[in-house]
mmCIF file of C-alpha atoms and ligand atoms in Angstrom:
data_model
loop_
_atom_site.group_PDB
_atom_site.id
_atom_site.type_symbol
_atom_site.label_atom_id
_atom_site.label_comp_id
_atom_site.label_asym_id
_atom_site.label_seq_id
_atom_site.Cartn_x
_atom_site.Cartn_y
_atom_site.Cartn_z
ATOM 1 C CA MET A 1 -11.198 -14.180 -21.518
ATOM 2 C CA ARG A 2 -14.585 -15.932 -21.410
ATOM 3 C CA LYS A 3 -16.969 -15.268 -24.360
ATOM 4 C CA PRO A 4 -20.300 -14.173 -23.087
ATOM 5 C CA ILE A 5 -23.051 -16.626 -23.957
ATOM 6 C CA ILE A 6 -26.848 -15.636 -24.001
ATOM 7 C CA ALA A 7 -29.330 -18.524 -24.407
ATOM 8 C CA GLY A 8 -33.041 -18.281 -24.967
ATOM 9 C CA ASN A 9 -35.082 -20.998 -23.397
ATOM 10 C CA TRP A 10 -38.333 -20.942 -25.149
ATOM 11 C CA LYS A 11 -39.743 -23.615 -22.870
ATOM 12 C CA MET A 12 -43.082 -25.022 -24.250
ATOM 13 C CA HIS A 13 -43.783 -22.191 -26.588
ATOM 14 C CA LYS A 14 -43.987 -21.738 -30.428
ATOM 15 C CA ILE A 15 -45.148 -23.832 -33.326
ATOM 16 C CA THR A 16 -43.206 -24.010 -36.425
ATOM 17 C CA ASN A 17 -44.379 -20.647 -38.099
ATOM 18 C CA GLU A 18 -43.871 -18.689 -34.854
ATOM 19 C CA ALA A 19 -40.428 -20.265 -34.236
ATOM 20 C CA LEU A 20 -39.314 -19.328 -37.840
ATOM 21 C CA GLU A 21 -40.690 -15.779 -37.504
ATOM 22 C CA LEU A 22 -38.639 -15.357 -34.406
ATOM 23 C CA VAL A 23 -35.377 -16.725 -35.656
ATOM 24 C CA ASN A 24 -35.561 -14.867 -38.724
ATOM 25 C CA GLN A 25 -36.017 -11.734 -36.736
ATOM 26 C CA ILE A 26 -32.901 -12.291 -34.739
ATOM 27 C CA LYS A 27 -30.344 -14.077 -36.868
ATOM 28 C CA ASP A 28 -28.961 -11.174 -38.891
ATOM 29 C CA GLU A 29 -28.744 -8.816 -35.877
ATOM 30 C CA VAL A 30 -26.834 -11.475 -33.896
ATOM 31 C CA SER A 31 -24.230 -11.603 -36.577
ATOM 32 C CA LYS A 32 -23.153 -8.153 -35.554
ATOM 33 C CA THR A 33 -22.144 -9.093 -32.003
ATOM 34 C CA ASP A 34 -19.463 -11.186 -30.435
ATOM 35 C CA VAL A 35 -21.678 -12.693 -27.856
ATOM 36 C CA GLU A 36 -22.582 -16.388 -28.393
ATOM 37 C CA VAL A 37 -26.337 -16.722 -28.908
ATOM 38 C CA VAL A 38 -28.244 -19.995 -28.536
ATOM 39 C CA VAL A 39 -31.890 -20.640 -28.957
ATOM 40 C CA CYS A 40 -33.166 -23.531 -26.956
ATOM 41 C CA CYS A 41 -36.294 -24.545 -28.875
ATOM 42 C CA PRO A 42 -39.008 -27.333 -28.303
ATOM 43 C CA PHE A 43 -38.041 -30.664 -30.068
ATOM 44 C CA THR A 44 -40.833 -30.332 -32.611
ATOM 45 C CA VAL A 45 -39.133 -27.256 -34.261
ATOM 46 C CA LEU A 46 -35.523 -28.190 -33.947
ATOM 47 C CA SER A 47 -35.083 -29.315 -37.560
ATOM 48 C CA GLU A 48 -36.857 -26.382 -39.094
ATOM 49 C CA VAL A 49 -35.043 -23.857 -36.919
ATOM 50 C CA LYS A 50 -31.764 -25.531 -37.899
ATOM 51 C CA LYS A 51 -32.450 -24.994 -41.567
ATOM 52 C CA ALA A 52 -33.404 -21.345 -40.932
ATOM 53 C CA LEU A 53 -30.276 -20.743 -39.073
ATOM 54 C CA ALA A 54 -27.956 -21.988 -41.875
ATOM 55 C CA GLY A 55 -25.174 -19.597 -42.379
ATOM 56 C CA SER A 56 -25.984 -17.658 -39.159
ATOM 57 C CA LYS A 57 -24.005 -17.467 -36.012
ATOM 58 C CA VAL A 58 -26.965 -18.362 -33.791
ATOM 59 C CA LYS A 59 -26.441 -21.852 -32.148
ATOM 60 C CA LEU A 60 -29.245 -24.438 -31.766
ATOM 61 C CA GLY A 61 -30.128 -25.790 -28.347
ATOM 62 C CA ALA A 62 -32.590 -28.462 -26.844
ATOM 63 C CA GLN A 63 -34.082 -28.271 -23.558
ATOM 64 C CA ASN A 64 -33.700 -31.840 -22.223
ATOM 65 C CA MET A 65 -32.523 -35.352 -23.315
ATOM 66 C CA HIS A 66 -32.359 -38.821 -21.991
ATOM 67 C CA TRP A 67 -29.191 -40.389 -20.594
ATOM 68 C CA GLU A 68 -29.652 -43.758 -22.530
ATOM 69 C CA ASP A 69 -28.497 -44.358 -26.126
ATOM 70 C CA GLU A 70 -31.753 -45.909 -27.109
ATOM 71 C CA GLY A 71 -34.484 -48.185 -26.001
ATOM 72 C CA ALA A 72 -38.149 -48.456 -24.671
ATOM 73 C CA PHE A 73 -38.323 -44.943 -23.253
ATOM 74 C CA THR A 74 -41.563 -43.673 -24.669
ATOM 75 C CA GLY A 75 -41.682 -39.927 -25.132
ATOM 76 C CA GLU A 76 -38.003 -39.492 -24.697
ATOM 77 C CA VAL A 77 -35.245 -38.185 -26.934
ATOM 78 C CA SER A 78 -31.519 -39.328 -26.973
ATOM 79 C CA ALA A 79 -28.342 -37.243 -27.182
ATOM 80 C CA ASN A 80 -27.653 -38.994 -30.609
ATOM 81 C CA MET A 81 -31.041 -37.836 -31.837
ATOM 82 C CA LEU A 82 -30.267 -34.209 -30.877
ATOM 83 C CA LYS A 83 -26.812 -34.467 -32.568
ATOM 84 C CA ASP A 84 -28.602 -35.931 -35.664
ATOM 85 C CA VAL A 85 -30.704 -32.762 -36.124
ATOM 86 C CA GLY A 86 -27.772 -30.430 -35.591
ATOM 87 C CA VAL A 87 -28.222 -29.489 -31.964
ATOM 88 C CA ASP A 88 -25.149 -27.723 -30.401
ATOM 89 C CA TYR A 89 -26.347 -27.196 -26.696
ATOM 90 C CA VAL A 90 -28.715 -28.991 -24.424
ATOM 91 C CA ILE A 91 -30.041 -27.702 -21.251
ATOM 92 C CA ILE A 92 -29.804 -30.275 -18.392
ATOM 93 C CA GLY A 93 -31.334 -30.199 -15.001
ATOM 94 C CA HIS A 94 -33.481 -27.097 -15.541
ATOM 95 C CA SER A 95 -35.492 -26.500 -12.240
ATOM 96 C CA GLU A 96 -38.807 -26.984 -13.986
ATOM 97 C CA ARG A 97 -37.518 -30.573 -14.966
ATOM 98 C CA ARG A 98 -36.401 -31.191 -11.317
ATOM 99 C CA GLN A 99 -39.736 -29.815 -9.974
ATOM 100 C CA TYR A 100 -42.297 -31.394 -12.415
ATOM 101 C CA PHE A 101 -40.518 -34.336 -13.935
ATOM 102 C CA ASN A 102 -38.466 -36.008 -11.271
ATOM 103 C CA GLU A 103 -35.087 -34.727 -12.465
ATOM 104 C CA THR A 104 -32.519 -35.473 -9.729
ATOM 105 C CA ASP A 105 -28.909 -34.706 -9.214
ATOM 106 C CA GLU A 106 -28.205 -38.390 -10.316
ATOM 107 C CA THR A 107 -30.088 -38.026 -13.615
ATOM 108 C CA VAL A 108 -28.515 -34.727 -14.170
ATOM 109 C CA ASN A 109 -25.035 -36.211 -13.850
ATOM 110 C CA LYS A 110 -25.993 -39.137 -16.235
ATOM 111 C CA LYS A 111 -27.301 -36.693 -18.862
ATOM 112 C CA VAL A 112 -24.275 -34.475 -18.704
ATOM 113 C CA ALA A 113 -21.855 -37.475 -19.386
ATOM 114 C CA LYS A 114 -24.068 -38.788 -22.255
ATOM 115 C CA ALA A 115 -24.319 -35.302 -23.698
ATOM 116 C CA ILE A 116 -20.514 -34.894 -23.727
ATOM 117 C CA GLU A 117 -20.052 -38.393 -25.162
ATOM 118 C CA ASN A 118 -22.191 -37.303 -27.985
ATOM 119 C CA GLY A 119 -20.445 -34.028 -28.668
ATOM 120 C CA LEU A 120 -23.278 -31.874 -27.205
ATOM 121 C CA ASN A 121 -22.429 -28.826 -24.982
ATOM 122 C CA PRO A 122 -24.498 -29.165 -21.764
ATOM 123 C CA ILE A 123 -26.006 -26.015 -20.013
ATOM 124 C CA VAL A 124 -26.180 -27.435 -16.554
ATOM 125 C CA CYS A 125 -28.752 -25.598 -14.277
ATOM 126 C CA VAL A 126 -28.502 -25.312 -10.620
ATOM 127 C CA GLY A 127 -30.208 -23.053 -8.073
ATOM 128 C CA GLU A 128 -31.992 -22.970 -4.666
ATOM 129 C CA THR A 129 -35.709 -22.614 -3.820
ATOM 130 C CA LEU A 130 -36.955 -19.522 -1.788
ATOM 131 C CA GLU A 131 -37.326 -21.844 1.190
ATOM 132 C CA GLN A 132 -33.678 -22.915 0.882
ATOM 133 C CA ARG A 133 -32.512 -19.382 0.492
ATOM 134 C CA GLU A 134 -34.562 -18.241 3.503
ATOM 135 C CA ASP A 135 -33.108 -21.004 5.527
ATOM 136 C CA ASN A 136 -29.687 -19.844 4.526
ATOM 137 C CA LYS A 137 -28.966 -22.967 2.644
ATOM 138 C CA THR A 138 -28.303 -21.558 -0.706
ATOM 139 C CA PHE A 139 -24.477 -22.411 -0.752
ATOM 140 C CA ASP A 140 -25.073 -25.919 0.615
ATOM 141 C CA ILE A 141 -27.671 -26.707 -2.072
ATOM 142 C CA ILE A 142 -25.350 -25.313 -4.829
ATOM 143 C CA LYS A 143 -22.411 -27.414 -3.575
ATOM 144 C CA ILE A 144 -24.632 -30.606 -3.556
ATOM 145 C CA GLN A 145 -26.029 -29.853 -7.114
ATOM 146 C CA ILE A 146 -22.605 -28.894 -8.587
ATOM 147 C CA LEU A 147 -20.537 -31.750 -7.095
ATOM 148 C CA ALA A 148 -23.259 -34.293 -7.996
ATOM 149 C CA ALA A 149 -23.591 -32.851 -11.620
ATOM 150 C CA PHE A 150 -19.928 -33.163 -12.376
ATOM 151 C CA GLU A 151 -19.217 -36.404 -10.554
ATOM 152 C CA ASN A 152 -16.726 -38.443 -12.861
ATOM 153 C CA ILE A 153 -16.702 -35.686 -15.450
ATOM 154 C CA ASP A 154 -13.021 -35.193 -16.572
ATOM 155 C CA ASP A 155 -11.036 -32.024 -16.684
ATOM 156 C CA LYS A 156 -10.872 -32.096 -20.507
ATOM 157 C CA ASP A 157 -14.733 -32.219 -20.786
ATOM 158 C CA MET A 158 -15.269 -29.185 -18.683
ATOM 159 C CA GLU A 159 -14.252 -26.876 -21.622
ATOM 160 C CA ASN A 160 -17.655 -27.849 -23.289
ATOM 161 C CA ILE A 161 -19.677 -27.046 -20.096
ATOM 162 C CA VAL A 162 -21.810 -24.045 -19.438
ATOM 163 C CA ILE A 163 -23.495 -23.698 -16.111
ATOM 164 C CA ALA A 164 -26.558 -21.703 -15.482
ATOM 165 C CA TYR A 165 -27.297 -20.384 -11.896
ATOM 166 C CA GLU A 166 -31.033 -19.893 -11.724
ATOM 167 C CA PRO A 167 -32.602 -19.219 -8.244
ATOM 168 C CA VAL A 168 -35.933 -20.939 -8.637
ATOM 169 C CA TRP A 169 -37.737 -18.126 -6.823
ATOM 170 C CA ALA A 170 -36.585 -15.702 -9.582
ATOM 171 C CA ILE A 171 -37.731 -17.892 -12.542
ATOM 172 C CA GLY A 172 -40.827 -16.381 -14.295
ATOM 173 C CA THR A 173 -41.739 -14.354 -11.291
ATOM 174 C CA GLY A 174 -40.407 -10.946 -12.281
ATOM 175 C CA LYS A 175 -38.210 -11.034 -9.213
ATOM 176 C CA THR A 176 -34.503 -10.944 -10.075
ATOM 177 C CA ALA A 177 -31.612 -11.750 -7.757
ATOM 178 C CA SER A 178 -29.752 -8.599 -7.414
ATOM 179 C CA SER A 179 -26.822 -8.651 -9.677
ATOM 180 C CA GLN A 180 -24.520 -8.827 -6.623
ATOM 181 C CA GLU A 181 -26.428 -11.722 -5.009
ATOM 182 C CA ALA A 182 -26.206 -13.573 -8.426
ATOM 183 C CA ASN A 183 -22.451 -12.740 -8.760
ATOM 184 C CA GLU A 184 -21.806 -13.947 -5.197
ATOM 185 C CA VAL A 185 -23.421 -17.412 -5.870
ATOM 186 C CA ILE A 186 -21.748 -17.581 -9.272
ATOM 187 C CA ALA A 187 -18.283 -16.825 -7.749
ATOM 188 C CA TYR A 188 -18.897 -19.515 -5.223
ATOM 189 C CA ILE A 189 -19.679 -22.100 -8.005
ATOM 190 C CA ARG A 190 -16.362 -20.947 -9.558
ATOM 191 C CA SER A 191 -14.716 -21.650 -6.302
ATOM 192 C CA LEU A 192 -16.184 -25.160 -6.275
ATOM 193 C CA LEU A 193 -14.883 -25.692 -9.710
ATOM 194 C CA GLU A 194 -11.398 -24.489 -8.768
ATOM 195 C CA GLU A 195 -11.194 -26.948 -5.804
ATOM 196 C CA LYS A 196 -12.198 -29.794 -8.036
ATOM 197 C CA TYR A 197 -10.472 -28.942 -11.287
ATOM 198 C CA GLY A 198 -7.977 -26.243 -10.568
ATOM 199 C CA SER A 199 -7.874 -22.516 -11.379
ATOM 200 C CA GLU A 200 -7.193 -22.815 -15.138
ATOM 201 C CA ILE A 201 -10.449 -24.645 -15.751
ATOM 202 C CA SER A 202 -12.459 -22.778 -13.159
ATOM 203 C CA GLU A 203 -11.583 -19.475 -14.950
ATOM 204 C CA GLU A 204 -12.581 -20.989 -18.332
ATOM 205 C CA VAL A 205 -16.054 -22.379 -17.552
ATOM 206 C CA ARG A 206 -18.790 -19.956 -18.446
ATOM 207 C CA ILE A 207 -21.563 -19.457 -15.854
ATOM 208 C CA GLN A 208 -24.793 -17.675 -16.779
ATOM 209 C CA TYR A 209 -27.373 -16.190 -14.629
ATOM 210 C CA GLY A 210 -31.191 -17.090 -15.250
ATOM 211 C CA GLY A 211 -34.350 -15.628 -13.665
ATOM 212 C CA SER A 212 -36.411 -12.789 -14.941
ATOM 213 C CA VAL A 213 -33.424 -11.476 -17.149
ATOM 214 C CA LYS A 214 -34.889 -8.638 -19.490
ATOM 215 C CA SER A 215 -33.350 -5.989 -21.720
ATOM 216 C CA SER A 216 -33.748 -3.524 -18.913
ATOM 217 C CA ASN A 217 -31.640 -5.332 -16.371
ATOM 218 C CA ALA A 218 -29.204 -7.157 -18.685
ATOM 219 C CA THR A 219 -26.392 -4.667 -18.757
ATOM 220 C CA GLU A 220 -26.219 -4.540 -14.889
ATOM 221 C CA ILE A 221 -26.226 -8.351 -14.584
ATOM 222 C CA MET A 222 -23.635 -8.721 -17.409
ATOM 223 C CA ASN A 223 -21.367 -6.134 -15.909
ATOM 224 C CA GLU A 224 -20.736 -8.291 -12.795
ATOM 225 C CA THR A 225 -17.302 -9.967 -12.848
ATOM 226 C CA ASP A 226 -18.176 -13.603 -12.614
ATOM 227 C CA ILE A 227 -21.371 -13.630 -14.739
ATOM 228 C CA ASP A 228 -20.638 -14.721 -18.239
ATOM 229 C CA GLY A 229 -24.203 -14.656 -19.807
ATOM 230 C CA ALA A 230 -27.789 -15.329 -19.241
ATOM 231 C CA LEU A 231 -30.275 -18.092 -19.641
ATOM 232 C CA VAL A 232 -33.391 -16.231 -20.692
ATOM 233 C CA GLY A 233 -37.011 -17.649 -20.534
ATOM 234 C CA GLY A 234 -39.966 -15.242 -21.067
ATOM 235 C CA ALA A 235 -37.928 -12.439 -22.594
ATOM 236 C CA SER A 236 -36.547 -14.743 -25.284
ATOM 237 C CA LEU A 237 -39.856 -15.155 -26.957
ATOM 238 C CA LYS A 238 -39.953 -11.619 -28.381
ATOM 239 C CA ALA A 239 -37.257 -10.686 -30.897
ATOM 240 C CA GLU A 240 -36.814 -7.062 -29.781
ATOM 241 C CA GLU A 241 -36.495 -8.020 -26.038
ATOM 242 C CA PHE A 242 -34.078 -10.819 -26.728
ATOM 243 C CA LEU A 243 -32.008 -8.628 -29.004
ATOM 244 C CA GLY A 244 -31.972 -5.947 -26.296
ATOM 245 C CA ILE A 245 -30.419 -8.587 -23.945
ATOM 246 C CA VAL A 246 -27.875 -9.845 -26.541
ATOM 247 C CA ASN A 247 -26.855 -6.327 -27.218
ATOM 248 C CA PHE A 248 -26.497 -5.523 -23.547
HETATM 249 O O1 LIG B 1 -34.403 -20.959 -18.359
HETATM 250 C C1 LIG B 1 -34.739 -19.800 -18.048
HETATM 251 C C2 LIG B 1 -35.174 -19.544 -16.712
HETATM 252 O O2 LIG B 1 -35.939 -20.377 -16.270
HETATM 253 C C3 LIG B 1 -35.693 -18.194 -16.659
HETATM 254 O O3 LIG B 1 -36.953 -17.929 -17.122
HETATM 255 P P1 LIG B 1 -37.546 -16.367 -17.008
HETATM 256 O O4 LIG B 1 -36.464 -15.439 -17.680
HETATM 257 O O5 LIG B 1 -38.852 -16.444 -17.614
HETATM 258 O O6 LIG B 1 -37.617 -16.010 -15.700
#
């Protein structure tokens, strides 16, 4: 049985006092649920949020990392640095990074390997654009992204992986894939994992849906057979709305 996982991706939002206010509003409520809850914060507040989460079940996530251990990479943050401040999860390959910051399938793969090496759990994002969906290329694109992301990633490492299916056209637009559409693609991702890793592993890997998830549509999405959670953007910035999703 896969444990549901709801992760908030705060993106480039919240300075320290705002971040602490939000986590203080959610952490006690979250202790009442069996859902795994992660807050993926900006780098600048990770340490303070970690301290605020002491003793709570909420896990800490980052939104990106570099694939090298260290070096002259101005502005970048390594997996080891994330580990050092107590990060559990790291989002890798979010479509905004692919779109605005030259993230490629190759860099996603390098980051996944480095995250695992450092004991971080990657949340690996895949998803098609509107144009690709309209050209009936969704499954082709997803296959390319999944196979590339997990190239040379061993069976034993897959237990630490979470995948997020986020159709680019549904992110921040208010448009949601129907729960059936999302489930269909997520079931396809699971079939790709089965081909590569076998059924035991494919049945264990948790796959989230992301794209305009709100408290009002969370139940329907989470009731789908293959959807194990949500990667939530805008709705993770307000405690009441985020808790509404966590308590789907
Ligand atoms: O990482 C989260 C996704 O980009 C979804 O964002 P959204 O919930 O604001 O559509």
